[in-house]
């Protein structure tokens, strides 16, 4: 099946099974805003817990914070967001569609890379075992030609972005590369304009002279302006980190690909404060630690890759993305940045207050450097959904849709089903739910045939189901069914908790990091 179709199926699955709904749907929705349904909210909370515990429980030098969404507007001046948090946009006059100029060019660069990859794949097939990719890339005329075009475009694009960006040059690149609008197929482009991504609103009544405030576009600044509060009251010593999960808002120009790019989304960010000069060492360490966190979910190491940034933001001295293989290609899920002391120094300058750290060991005061790990909850949710969604043909010829979610992230851990709705079986099943519900999320299900009930649980990723039958009333045992293998075993009710709890708990995942 084409990857595009797989993605469409995942989107409709999310809606059909109560994971994600379009916001305000009965009013025809609101662009790039989504709501999480009864199963989605559980999965999302489990992802957040997995992240939070991996930061705050596993590191005794990392603590949490929950700062407000509204902050003093000068913070966004100091951070550079008022002046520089812009995307260059361009419109196609025929389709009236709006695009990010930088994305159009990046896609063109990717096209050259795809062409090279195709040539390599063709040759690999032709030459079989004897194929030497490195030599082929070095000597093949076509590959060299694409490589040269790609490099020249990349250089021109980087120069244009670093020069402000140079909006005329960005437009010229689009014209020279003959990039067409995917909808109209024409090159009838407008000028490129800058567009600030921050939402603003007014605080206080207008009569008092209302103040323009912004909805935060990242959670990080709440950590920076509180870092000394936390350091002093928590008696933290550098190196230490502050973790935060919270909403962020960006007025994205092109919001597509479902919950990949939203206007209201959630971030999990951790800022790690280190001694100047040690930041690149810590950057390396966090890069590795974060990849391990992703890989512990068990989707396969080939689903991840690093993308080191060549073009660094003005405040960074190293940056990488962790990319995940979505049905629409490798895409950024998390960013890891060495942000130097840019943010803290800026806040010092704009607030006029000293926020230096006093190091009791060296007896000196300094502004710490910062390593940031920043991951979108919603993008993480999407990557988990995409990796878990599977359609299987069973031995009896039937097919099933199963979400092979890591058990610790699954919304429901155990479904308890009476074989029939009589003879005391429902009561027994409810008794089991009542005794286990304090340990993990259980669901009682009595409607439809057992087969249908299994399918329903498979579709939401429930790792275990138990069936209560007539024998249960006399032997105290139930049939425990495994989602992935579909094997069934007879187990005592008294053993259920210990059998399941360990396998579905967040610590079971944390131990794999
Ligand atoms: P992109 O290049 O995709 O716009 P970014 O580099 O601007 O992302 P950061 O500012 O580094 O993203 O934000 C950190 C993380 O927050 C991203 O890795 C992503 O997971 C998430 N994120 C950023 N923007 C959005 C969005 N509009 N919708 C959902 N998640 C987002």
mmCIF file of C-alpha atoms in Angstrom, residues 224 227 238-241 271-280 282 315-318 337-345 357 366-372:
data_model
loop_
_atom_site.group_PDB
_atom_site.id
_atom_site.type_symbol
_atom_site.label_atom_id
_atom_site.label_comp_id
_atom_site.label_asym_id
_atom_site.label_seq_id
_atom_site.Cartn_x
_atom_site.Cartn_y
_atom_site.Cartn_z
ATOM 1 C CA UNK A 224 15.071 30.690 31.654
ATOM 2 C CA UNK A 227 16.214 29.342 36.508
ATOM 3 C CA UNK A 238 25.569 23.413 38.038
ATOM 4 C CA UNK A 239 25.204 21.144 36.096
ATOM 5 C CA UNK A 240 21.468 20.866 36.660
ATOM 6 C CA UNK A 241 18.325 20.778 34.568
ATOM 7 C CA UNK A 271 17.059 23.076 29.775
ATOM 8 C CA UNK A 272 20.317 21.823 31.215
ATOM 9 C CA UNK A 273 22.559 24.496 32.771
ATOM 10 C CA UNK A 274 26.289 23.830 32.516
ATOM 11 C CA UNK A 275 29.618 25.489 33.101
ATOM 12 C CA UNK A 276 30.840 27.480 30.059
ATOM 13 C CA UNK A 277 33.333 25.406 28.097
ATOM 14 C CA UNK A 278 31.700 22.077 28.995
ATOM 15 C CA UNK A 279 28.640 22.555 26.801
ATOM 16 C CA UNK A 280 29.733 20.516 23.791
ATOM 17 C CA UNK A 282 27.020 17.774 27.530
ATOM 18 C CA UNK A 315 22.293 31.711 19.550
ATOM 19 C CA UNK A 316 23.402 28.090 19.022
ATOM 20 C CA UNK A 317 26.857 26.558 18.751
ATOM 21 C CA UNK A 318 25.620 23.033 18.012
ATOM 22 C CA UNK A 337 20.431 22.531 20.910
ATOM 23 C CA UNK A 338 23.476 23.979 22.558
ATOM 24 C CA UNK A 339 22.033 27.465 23.154
ATOM 25 C CA UNK A 340 25.186 29.014 24.701
ATOM 26 C CA UNK A 341 24.368 31.702 27.293
ATOM 27 C CA UNK A 342 22.335 33.656 24.768
ATOM 28 C CA UNK A 343 18.938 33.538 26.482
ATOM 29 C CA UNK A 344 20.174 34.149 30.025
ATOM 30 C CA UNK A 345 22.404 37.027 28.902
ATOM 31 C CA UNK A 357 25.129 31.718 39.072
ATOM 32 C CA UNK A 366 29.070 33.190 35.683
ATOM 33 C CA UNK A 367 26.163 32.908 33.300
ATOM 34 C CA UNK A 368 25.663 29.182 32.654
ATOM 35 C CA UNK A 369 25.531 27.751 29.154
ATOM 36 C CA UNK A 370 22.440 25.779 28.232
ATOM 37 C CA UNK A 371 21.758 22.514 26.460
ATOM 38 C CA UNK A 372 18.132 22.186 25.455
#
